[in-house]
mmCIF file with all atom_site columns, N, CA and C in Angstrom:
data_model
loop_
_atom_site.group_PDB
_atom_site.id
_atom_site.type_symbol
_atom_site.label_atom_id
_atom_site.label_alt_id
_atom_site.label_comp_id
_atom_site.label_asym_id
_atom_site.label_entity_id
_atom_site.label_seq_id
_atom_site.pdbx_PDB_ins_code
_atom_site.Cartn_x
_atom_site.Cartn_y
_atom_site.Cartn_z
_atom_site.occupancy
_atom_site.B_iso_or_equiv
_atom_site.pdbx_formal_charge
_atom_site.auth_seq_id
_atom_site.auth_comp_id
_atom_site.auth_asym_id
_atom_site.auth_atom_id
_atom_site.pdbx_PDB_model_num
ATOM 1   N N  . MET A 1 1  ? 1.078   -1.337 0.134  1.00 0.00 ? 1089 MET A N  1
ATOM 2   C CA . MET A 1 1  ? -0.075  -0.071 -0.001 1.00 0.00 ? 1089 MET A CA 1
ATOM 3   C C  . MET A 1 1  ? 0.901   0.914  -0.128 1.00 0.00 ? 1089 MET A C  1
ATOM 4   N N  . PRO A 1 2  ? 0.657   2.176  -0.790 1.00 0.00 ? 1090 PRO A N  1
ATOM 5   C CA . PRO A 1 2  ? 1.391   3.481  -0.848 1.00 0.00 ? 1090 PRO A CA 1
ATOM 6   C C  . PRO A 1 2  ? 1.310   4.253  0.274  1.00 0.00 ? 1090 PRO A C  1
ATOM 7   N N  . HIS A 1 3  ? 2.027   5.218  0.466  1.00 0.00 ? 1091 HIS A N  1
ATOM 8   C CA . HIS A 1 3  ? 2.120   6.429  1.919  1.00 0.00 ? 1091 HIS A CA 1
ATOM 9   C C  . HIS A 1 3  ? 0.953   6.711  1.331  1.00 0.00 ? 1091 HIS A C  1
ATOM 10  N N  . ASP A 1 4  ? 0.041   7.072  2.656  1.00 0.00 ? 1092 ASP A N  1
ATOM 11  C CA . ASP A 1 4  ? -0.989  7.974  2.531  1.00 0.00 ? 1092 ASP A CA 1
ATOM 12  C C  . ASP A 1 4  ? -0.682  9.466  2.685  1.00 0.00 ? 1092 ASP A C  1
ATOM 13  N N  . ARG A 1 5  ? -1.300  9.729  1.230  1.00 0.00 ? 1093 ARG A N  1
ATOM 14  C CA . ARG A 1 5  ? -0.790  11.154 0.925  1.00 0.00 ? 1093 ARG A CA 1
ATOM 15  C C  . ARG A 1 5  ? -1.536  12.005 1.906  1.00 0.00 ? 1093 ARG A C  1
ATOM 16  N N  . HIS A 1 6  ? -2.526  11.735 2.715  1.00 0.00 ? 1094 HIS A N  1
ATOM 17  C CA . HIS A 1 6  ? -3.252  12.508 3.705  1.00 0.00 ? 1094 HIS A CA 1
ATOM 18  C C  . HIS A 1 6  ? -2.373  12.614 5.095  1.00 0.00 ? 1094 HIS A C  1
ATOM 19  N N  . ALA A 1 7  ? -1.343  12.342 5.257  1.00 0.00 ? 1095 ALA A N  1
ATOM 20  C CA . ALA A 1 7  ? -1.028  12.028 6.514  1.00 0.00 ? 1095 ALA A CA 1
ATOM 21  C C  . ALA A 1 7  ? -0.560  13.457 7.155  1.00 0.00 ? 1095 ALA A C  1
ATOM 22  N N  . ASP A 1 8  ? -0.072  14.439 6.305  1.00 0.00 ? 1096 ASP A N  1
ATOM 23  C CA . ASP A 1 8  ? -0.026  15.866 6.704  1.00 0.00 ? 1096 ASP A CA 1
ATOM 24  C C  . ASP A 1 8  ? -1.197  16.461 7.356  1.00 0.00 ? 1096 ASP A C  1
ATOM 25  N N  . TYR A 1 9  ? -2.653  16.162 6.413  1.00 0.00 ? 1097 TYR A N  1
ATOM 26  C CA . TYR A 1 9  ? -3.552  16.316 6.932  1.00 0.00 ? 1097 TYR A CA 1
ATOM 27  C C  . TYR A 1 9  ? -4.223  16.276 8.423  1.00 0.00 ? 1097 TYR A C  1
ATOM 28  N N  . HIS A 1 10 ? -3.765  14.792 8.248  1.00 0.00 ? 1098 HIS A N  1
ATOM 29  C CA . HIS A 1 10 ? -4.407  14.063 9.739  1.00 0.00 ? 1098 HIS A CA 1
ATOM 30  C C  . HIS A 1 10 ? -3.510  14.544 10.932 1.00 0.00 ? 1098 HIS A C  1
ATOM 31  N N  . ALA A 1 11 ? -2.344  14.822 10.515 1.00 0.00 ? 1099 ALA A N  1
ATOM 32  C CA . ALA A 1 11 ? -1.218  15.387 11.753 1.00 0.00 ? 1099 ALA A CA 1
ATOM 33  C C  . ALA A 1 11 ? -1.966  16.774 12.261 1.00 0.00 ? 1099 ALA A C  1
ATOM 34  N N  . ALA A 1 12 ? -2.224  17.733 11.015 1.00 0.00 ? 1100 ALA A N  1
ATOM 35  C CA . ALA A 1 12 ? -2.840  18.993 11.511 1.00 0.00 ? 1100 ALA A CA 1
ATOM 36  C C  . ALA A 1 12 ? -4.035  19.155 12.115 1.00 0.00 ? 1100 ALA A C  1
ATOM 37  N N  . ARG A 1 13 ? -4.927  18.000 11.765 1.00 0.00 ? 1101 ARG A N  1
ATOM 38  C CA . ARG A 1 13 ? -6.143  17.926 12.339 1.00 0.00 ? 1101 ARG A CA 1
ATOM 39  C C  . ARG A 1 13 ? -6.262  17.498 13.945 1.00 0.00 ? 1101 ARG A C  1
ATOM 40  N N  . ALA A 1 14 ? -5.109  16.486 13.752 1.00 0.00 ? 1102 ALA A N  1
ATOM 41  C CA . ALA A 1 14 ? -4.744  15.874 15.348 1.00 0.00 ? 1102 ALA A CA 1
ATOM 42  C C  . ALA A 1 14 ? -4.590  16.997 16.178 1.00 0.00 ? 1102 ALA A C  1
ATOM 43  N N  . ARG A 1 15 ? -3.779  17.734 15.668 1.00 0.00 ? 1103 ARG A N  1
ATOM 44  C CA . ARG A 1 15 ? -3.169  18.979 16.269 1.00 0.00 ? 1103 ARG A CA 1
ATOM 45  C C  . ARG A 1 15 ? -4.306  20.067 17.009 1.00 0.00 ? 1103 ARG A C  1
ATOM 46  N N  . THR A 1 16 ? -4.862  20.367 15.872 1.00 0.00 ? 1104 THR A N  1
ATOM 47  C CA . THR A 1 16 ? -6.103  21.372 15.999 1.00 0.00 ? 1104 THR A CA 1
ATOM 48  C C  . THR A 1 16 ? -7.272  20.501 17.051 1.00 0.00 ? 1104 THR A C  1
ATOM 49  N N  . GLU A 1 17 ? -7.642  19.551 16.794 1.00 0.00 ? 1105 GLU A N  1
ATOM 50  C CA . GLU A 1 17 ? -8.503  18.913 17.881 1.00 0.00 ? 1105 GLU A CA 1
ATOM 51  C C  . GLU A 1 17 ? -7.862  19.089 19.444 1.00 0.00 ? 1105 GLU A C  1
ATOM 52  N N  . ALA A 1 18 ? -6.794  18.480 19.205 1.00 0.00 ? 1106 ALA A N  1
ATOM 53  C CA . ALA A 1 18 ? -6.082  18.454 20.596 1.00 0.00 ? 1106 ALA A CA 1
ATOM 54  C C  . ALA A 1 18 ? -6.261  19.865 21.175 1.00 0.00 ? 1106 ALA A C  1
ATOM 55  N N  . VAL A 1 19 ? -5.865  20.763 20.781 1.00 0.00 ? 1107 VAL A N  1
ATOM 56  C CA . VAL A 1 19 ? -5.889  22.170 21.158 1.00 0.00 ? 1107 VAL A CA 1
ATOM 57  C C  . VAL A 1 19 ? -7.364  22.730 21.662 1.00 0.00 ? 1107 VAL A C  1
ATOM 58  N N  . ARG A 1 20 ? -8.281  22.300 20.788 1.00 0.00 ? 1108 ARG A N  1
ATOM 59  C CA . ARG A 1 20 ? -9.658  22.446 20.869 1.00 0.00 ? 1108 ARG A CA 1
ATOM 60  C C  . ARG A 1 20 ? -10.226 21.729 22.567 1.00 0.00 ? 1108 ARG A C  1
ATOM 61  N N  . ALA A 1 21 ? -9.635  20.808 22.413 1.00 0.00 ? 1109 ALA A N  1
ATOM 62  C CA . ALA A 1 21 ? -9.978  19.692 23.759 1.00 0.00 ? 1109 ALA A CA 1
ATOM 63  C C  . ALA A 1 21 ? -9.589  20.217 24.784 1.00 0.00 ? 1109 ALA A C  1
ATOM 64  N N  . ILE A 1 22 ? -8.286  20.644 24.824 1.00 0.00 ? 1110 ILE A N  1
ATOM 65  C CA . ILE A 1 22 ? -7.602  21.430 26.081 1.00 0.00 ? 1110 ILE A CA 1
ATOM 66  C C  . ILE A 1 22 ? -8.172  22.833 26.490 1.00 0.00 ? 1110 ILE A C  1
ATOM 67  N N  . SER A 1 23 ? -9.227  23.636 25.257 1.00 0.00 ? 1111 SER A N  1
ATOM 68  C CA . SER A 1 23 ? -9.593  24.706 25.467 1.00 0.00 ? 1111 SER A CA 1
ATOM 69  C C  . SER A 1 23 ? -10.918 24.751 25.592 1.00 0.00 ? 1111 SER A C  1
ATOM 70  N N  . ALA A 1 24 ? -11.526 23.656 25.534 1.00 0.00 ? 1112 ALA A N  1
ATOM 71  C CA . ALA A 1 24 ? -12.950 23.448 25.738 1.00 0.00 ? 1112 ALA A CA 1
ATOM 72  C C  . ALA A 1 24 ? -13.519 23.884 26.903 1.00 0.00 ? 1112 ALA A C  1
ATOM 73  N N  . THR A 1 25 ? -14.831 24.667 26.663 1.00 0.00 ? 1113 THR A N  1
ATOM 74  C CA . THR A 1 25 ? -15.330 25.163 28.097 1.00 0.00 ? 1113 THR A CA 1
ATOM 75  C C  . THR A 1 25 ? -16.405 24.244 28.913 1.00 0.00 ? 1113 THR A C  1
ATOM 76  N N  . SER A 1 26 ? -16.737 23.067 27.988 1.00 0.00 ? 1114 SER A N  1
ATOM 77  C CA . SER A 1 26 ? -17.346 22.025 28.793 1.00 0.00 ? 1114 SER A CA 1
ATOM 78  C C  . SER A 1 26 ? -16.754 20.627 28.820 1.00 0.00 ? 1114 SER A C  1
ATOM 79  N N  . ALA A 1 27 ? -17.016 19.733 29.679 1.00 0.00 ? 1115 ALA A N  1
ATOM 80  C CA . ALA A 1 27 ? -16.613 18.679 29.633 1.00 0.00 ? 1115 ALA A CA 1
ATOM 81  C C  . ALA A 1 27 ? -16.835 17.616 28.239 1.00 0.00 ? 1115 ALA A C  1
ATOM 82  N N  . ALA A 1 28 ? -18.267 17.857 27.980 1.00 0.00 ? 1116 ALA A N  1
ATOM 83  C CA . ALA A 1 28 ? -18.692 17.095 26.823 1.00 0.00 ? 1116 ALA A CA 1
ATOM 84  C C  . ALA A 1 28 ? -18.006 17.527 25.428 1.00 0.00 ? 1116 ALA A C  1
ATOM 85  N N  . ALA A 1 29 ? -17.591 19.098 25.183 1.00 0.00 ? 1117 ALA A N  1
ATOM 86  C CA . ALA A 1 29 ? -16.998 19.283 24.237 1.00 0.00 ? 1117 ALA A CA 1
ATOM 87  C C  . ALA A 1 29 ? -15.608 18.731 24.298 1.00 0.00 ? 1117 ALA A C  1
ATOM 88  N N  . ALA A 1 30 ? -15.003 18.727 25.411 1.00 0.00 ? 1118 ALA A N  1
ATOM 89  C CA . ALA A 1 30 ? -13.423 18.337 25.761 1.00 0.00 ? 1118 ALA A CA 1
ATOM 90  C C  . ALA A 1 30 ? -13.626 16.914 24.842 1.00 0.00 ? 1118 ALA A C  1
ATOM 91  N N  . ALA A 1 31 ? -14.529 16.102 25.493 1.00 0.00 ? 1119 ALA A N  1
ATOM 92  C CA . ALA A 1 31 ? -14.478 14.874 25.140 1.00 0.00 ? 1119 ALA A CA 1
ATOM 93  C C  . ALA A 1 31 ? -14.757 14.668 23.618 1.00 0.00 ? 1119 ALA A C  1
ATOM 94  N N  . VAL A 1 32 ? -15.469 15.091 23.019 1.00 0.00 ? 1120 VAL A N  1
ATOM 95  C CA . VAL A 1 32 ? -15.945 15.188 21.690 1.00 0.00 ? 1120 VAL A CA 1
ATOM 96  C C  . VAL A 1 32 ? -14.491 15.456 20.791 1.00 0.00 ? 1120 VAL A C  1
ATOM 97  N N  . HIS A 1 33 ? -13.752 16.460 21.237 1.00 0.00 ? 1121 HIS A N  1
ATOM 98  C CA . HIS A 1 33 ? -12.620 17.074 20.529 1.00 0.00 ? 1121 HIS A CA 1
ATOM 99  C C  . HIS A 1 33 ? -11.439 15.829 21.107 1.00 0.00 ? 1121 HIS A C  1
ATOM 100 N N  . GLN A 1 34 ? -11.334 15.459 21.951 1.00 0.00 ? 1122 GLN A N  1
ATOM 101 C CA . GLN A 1 34 ? -10.207 14.530 22.519 1.00 0.00 ? 1122 GLN A CA 1
ATOM 102 C C  . GLN A 1 34 ? -10.616 13.245 21.663 1.00 0.00 ? 1122 GLN A C  1
ATOM 103 N N  . GLU A 1 35 ? -11.816 12.845 21.218 1.00 0.00 ? 1123 GLU A N  1
ATOM 104 C CA . GLU A 1 35 ? -11.800 11.543 20.485 1.00 0.00 ? 1123 GLU A CA 1
ATOM 105 C C  . GLU A 1 35 ? -11.783 11.931 18.941 1.00 0.00 ? 1123 GLU A C  1
ATOM 106 N N  . LEU A 1 36 ? -12.065 13.238 18.594 1.00 0.00 ? 1124 LEU A N  1
ATOM 107 C CA . LEU A 1 36 ? -11.598 13.349 17.210 1.00 0.00 ? 1124 LEU A CA 1
ATOM 108 C C  . LEU A 1 36 ? -10.015 13.434 17.315 1.00 0.00 ? 1124 LEU A C  1
ATOM 109 N N  . CYS A 1 37 ? -9.371  13.877 17.956 1.00 0.00 ? 1125 CYS A N  1
ATOM 110 C CA . CYS A 1 37 ? -7.887  13.821 18.183 1.00 0.00 ? 1125 CYS A CA 1
ATOM 111 C C  . CYS A 1 37 ? -7.349  12.697 18.004 1.00 0.00 ? 1125 CYS A C  1
ATOM 112 N N  . LEU A 1 38 ? -8.119  11.794 18.906 1.00 0.00 ? 1126 LEU A N  1
ATOM 113 C CA . LEU A 1 38 ? -7.447  10.156 18.895 1.00 0.00 ? 1126 LEU A CA 1
ATOM 114 C C  . LEU A 1 38 ? -7.443  9.397  17.746 1.00 0.00 ? 1126 LEU A C  1
ATOM 115 N N  . ARG A 1 39 ? -9.107  9.891  16.808 1.00 0.00 ? 1127 ARG A N  1
ATOM 116 C CA . ARG A 1 39 ? -8.867  9.049  15.550 1.00 0.00 ? 1127 ARG A CA 1
ATOM 117 C C  . ARG A 1 39 ? -8.153  9.969  14.428 1.00 0.00 ? 1127 ARG A C  1
ATOM 118 N N  . TYR A 1 40 ? -7.765  11.129 14.419 1.00 0.00 ? 1128 TYR A N  1
ATOM 119 C CA . TYR A 1 40 ? -6.962  11.623 13.550 1.00 0.00 ? 1128 TYR A CA 1
ATOM 120 C C  . TYR A 1 40 ? -5.572  11.085 13.622 1.00 0.00 ? 1128 TYR A C  1
ATOM 121 N N  . THR A 1 41 ? -5.193  10.840 15.046 1.00 0.00 ? 1129 THR A N  1
ATOM 122 C CA . THR A 1 41 ? -3.772  10.185 15.548 1.00 0.00 ? 1129 THR A CA 1
ATOM 123 C C  . THR A 1 41 ? -3.673  8.881  14.955 1.00 0.00 ? 1129 THR A C  1
ATOM 124 N N  . GLY A 1 42 ? -4.680  7.999  15.063 1.00 0.00 ? 1130 GLY A N  1
ATOM 125 C CA . GLY A 1 42 ? -4.568  6.777  14.520 1.00 0.00 ? 1130 GLY A CA 1
ATOM 126 C C  . GLY A 1 42 ? -4.401  6.599  13.171 1.00 0.00 ? 1130 GLY A C  1
ATOM 127 N N  . ARG A 1 43 ? -5.096  7.613  12.659 1.00 0.00 ? 1131 ARG A N  1
ATOM 128 C CA . ARG A 1 43 ? -5.007  7.662  11.023 1.00 0.00 ? 1131 ARG A CA 1
ATOM 129 C C  . ARG A 1 43 ? -3.329  7.845  10.555 1.00 0.00 ? 1131 ARG A C  1
ATOM 130 N N  . LEU A 1 44 ? -2.727  8.884  11.235 1.00 0.00 ? 1132 LEU A N  1
ATOM 131 C CA . LEU A 1 44 ? -1.665  9.402  11.222 1.00 0.00 ? 1132 LEU A CA 1
ATOM 132 C C  . LEU A 1 44 ? -0.461  8.107  11.655 1.00 0.00 ? 1132 LEU A C  1
ATOM 133 N N  . LEU A 1 45 ? -0.870  7.616  12.531 1.00 0.00 ? 1133 LEU A N  1
ATOM 134 C CA . LEU A 1 45 ? -0.059  6.310  13.025 1.00 0.00 ? 1133 LEU A CA 1
ATOM 135 C C  . LEU A 1 45 ? 0.145   5.340  11.729 1.00 0.00 ? 1133 LEU A C  1
ATOM 136 N N  . ALA A 1 46 ? -1.276  4.913  11.608 1.00 0.00 ? 1134 ALA A N  1
ATOM 137 C CA . ALA A 1 46 ? -1.456  4.229  10.378 1.00 0.00 ? 1134 ALA A CA 1
ATOM 138 C C  . ALA A 1 46 ? -0.731  4.062  9.139  1.00 0.00 ? 1134 ALA A C  1
ATOM 139 N N  . ALA A 1 47 ? -0.403  5.606  8.561  1.00 0.00 ? 1135 ALA A N  1
ATOM 140 C CA . ALA A 1 47 ? -0.262  6.018  7.465  1.00 0.00 ? 1135 ALA A CA 1
ATOM 141 C C  . ALA A 1 47 ? 1.477   6.113  7.773  1.00 0.00 ? 1135 ALA A C  1
ATOM 142 N N  . LEU A 1 48 ? 1.895   6.036  8.743  1.00 0.00 ? 1136 LEU A N  1
ATOM 143 C CA . LEU A 1 48 ? 3.237   6.178  9.259  1.00 0.00 ? 1136 LEU A CA 1
ATOM 144 C C  . LEU A 1 48 ? 3.728   4.969  8.888  1.00 0.00 ? 1136 LEU A C  1
ATOM 145 N N  . VAL A 1 49 ? 3.203   3.722  9.802  1.00 0.00 ? 1137 VAL A N  1
ATOM 146 C CA . VAL A 1 49 ? 3.451   2.429  9.671  1.00 0.00 ? 1137 VAL A CA 1
ATOM 147 C C  . VAL A 1 49 ? 3.568   1.752  8.426  1.00 0.00 ? 1137 VAL A C  1
ATOM 148 N N  . LEU A 1 50 ? 2.675   2.051  7.852  1.00 0.00 ? 1138 LEU A N  1
ATOM 149 C CA . LEU A 1 50 ? 2.451   1.571  6.614  1.00 0.00 ? 1138 LEU A CA 1
ATOM 150 C C  . LEU A 1 50 ? 3.497   2.132  5.548  1.00 0.00 ? 1138 LEU A C  1
ATOM 151 N N  . GLY A 1 51 ? 3.876   3.384  5.510  1.00 0.00 ? 1139 GLY A N  1
ATOM 152 C CA . GLY A 1 51 ? 4.635   4.007  4.711  1.00 0.00 ? 1139 GLY A CA 1
ATOM 153 C C  . GLY A 1 51 ? 6.286   3.434  5.163  1.00 0.00 ? 1139 GLY A C  1
ATOM 154 N N  . ALA A 1 52 ? 6.352   2.892  6.312  1.00 0.00 ? 1140 ALA A N  1
ATOM 155 C CA . ALA A 1 52 ? 7.629   2.617  6.698  1.00 0.00 ? 1140 ALA A CA 1
ATOM 156 C C  . ALA A 1 52 ? 7.713   0.878  6.470  1.00 0.00 ? 1140 ALA A C  1
ATOM 157 N N  . ALA A 1 53 ? 6.542   0.275  6.053  1.00 0.00 ? 1141 ALA A N  1
ATOM 158 C CA . ALA A 1 53 ? 6.664   -1.229 5.724  1.00 0.00 ? 1141 ALA A CA 1
ATOM 159 C C  . ALA A 1 53 ? 6.821   -1.111 4.216  1.00 0.00 ? 1141 ALA A C  1
ATOM 160 N N  . ASP A 1 54 ? 6.228   -0.009 3.499  1.00 0.00 ? 1142 ASP A N  1
ATOM 161 C CA . ASP A 1 54 ? 6.522   -0.194 2.051  1.00 0.00 ? 1142 ASP A CA 1
ATOM 162 C C  . ASP A 1 54 ? 7.933   -0.072 1.938  1.00 0.00 ? 1142 ASP A C  1
ATOM 163 N N  . LYS A 1 55 ? 8.717   0.869  2.696  1.00 0.00 ? 1143 LYS A N  1
ATOM 164 C CA . LYS A 1 55 ? 10.270  0.938  2.315  1.00 0.00 ? 1143 LYS A CA 1
ATOM 165 C C  . LYS A 1 55 ? 11.085  0.108  3.309  1.00 0.00 ? 1143 LYS A C  1
ATOM 166 N N  . GLY A 1 56 ? 10.547  -0.915 3.617  1.00 0.00 ? 1144 GLY A N  1
ATOM 167 C CA . GLY A 1 56 ? 11.136  -2.147 4.065  1.00 0.00 ? 1144 GLY A CA 1
ATOM 168 C C  . GLY A 1 56 ? 11.420  -1.989 5.535  1.00 0.00 ? 1144 GLY A C  1
ATOM 169 N N  . GLY A 1 57 ? 10.765  -1.272 6.308  1.00 0.00 ? 1145 GLY A N  1
ATOM 170 C CA . GLY A 1 57 ? 11.051  -1.003 7.816  1.00 0.00 ? 1145 GLY A CA 1
ATOM 171 C C  . GLY A 1 57 ? 12.301  -0.202 8.020  1.00 0.00 ? 1145 GLY A C  1
ATOM 172 N N  . GLU A 1 58 ? 12.615  0.935  7.020  1.00 0.00 ? 1146 GLU A N  1
ATOM 173 C CA . GLU A 1 58 ? 13.589  1.878  7.419  1.00 0.00 ? 1146 GLU A CA 1
ATOM 174 C C  . GLU A 1 58 ? 12.902  2.897  8.224  1.00 0.00 ? 1146 GLU A C  1
#
């Protein structure tokens, strides 16, 4: 599988959602932003792992 060309997007969104979670004014909003951050982080990690696997684990 080729490197995920959207990895930079996932990284930026994870960062944005982390900031939103930290600065949220309610626990519910913080939880939603934290969940979104975790989802984008997961996508980013998958892209990085799959990209490294395609290159022979370098």
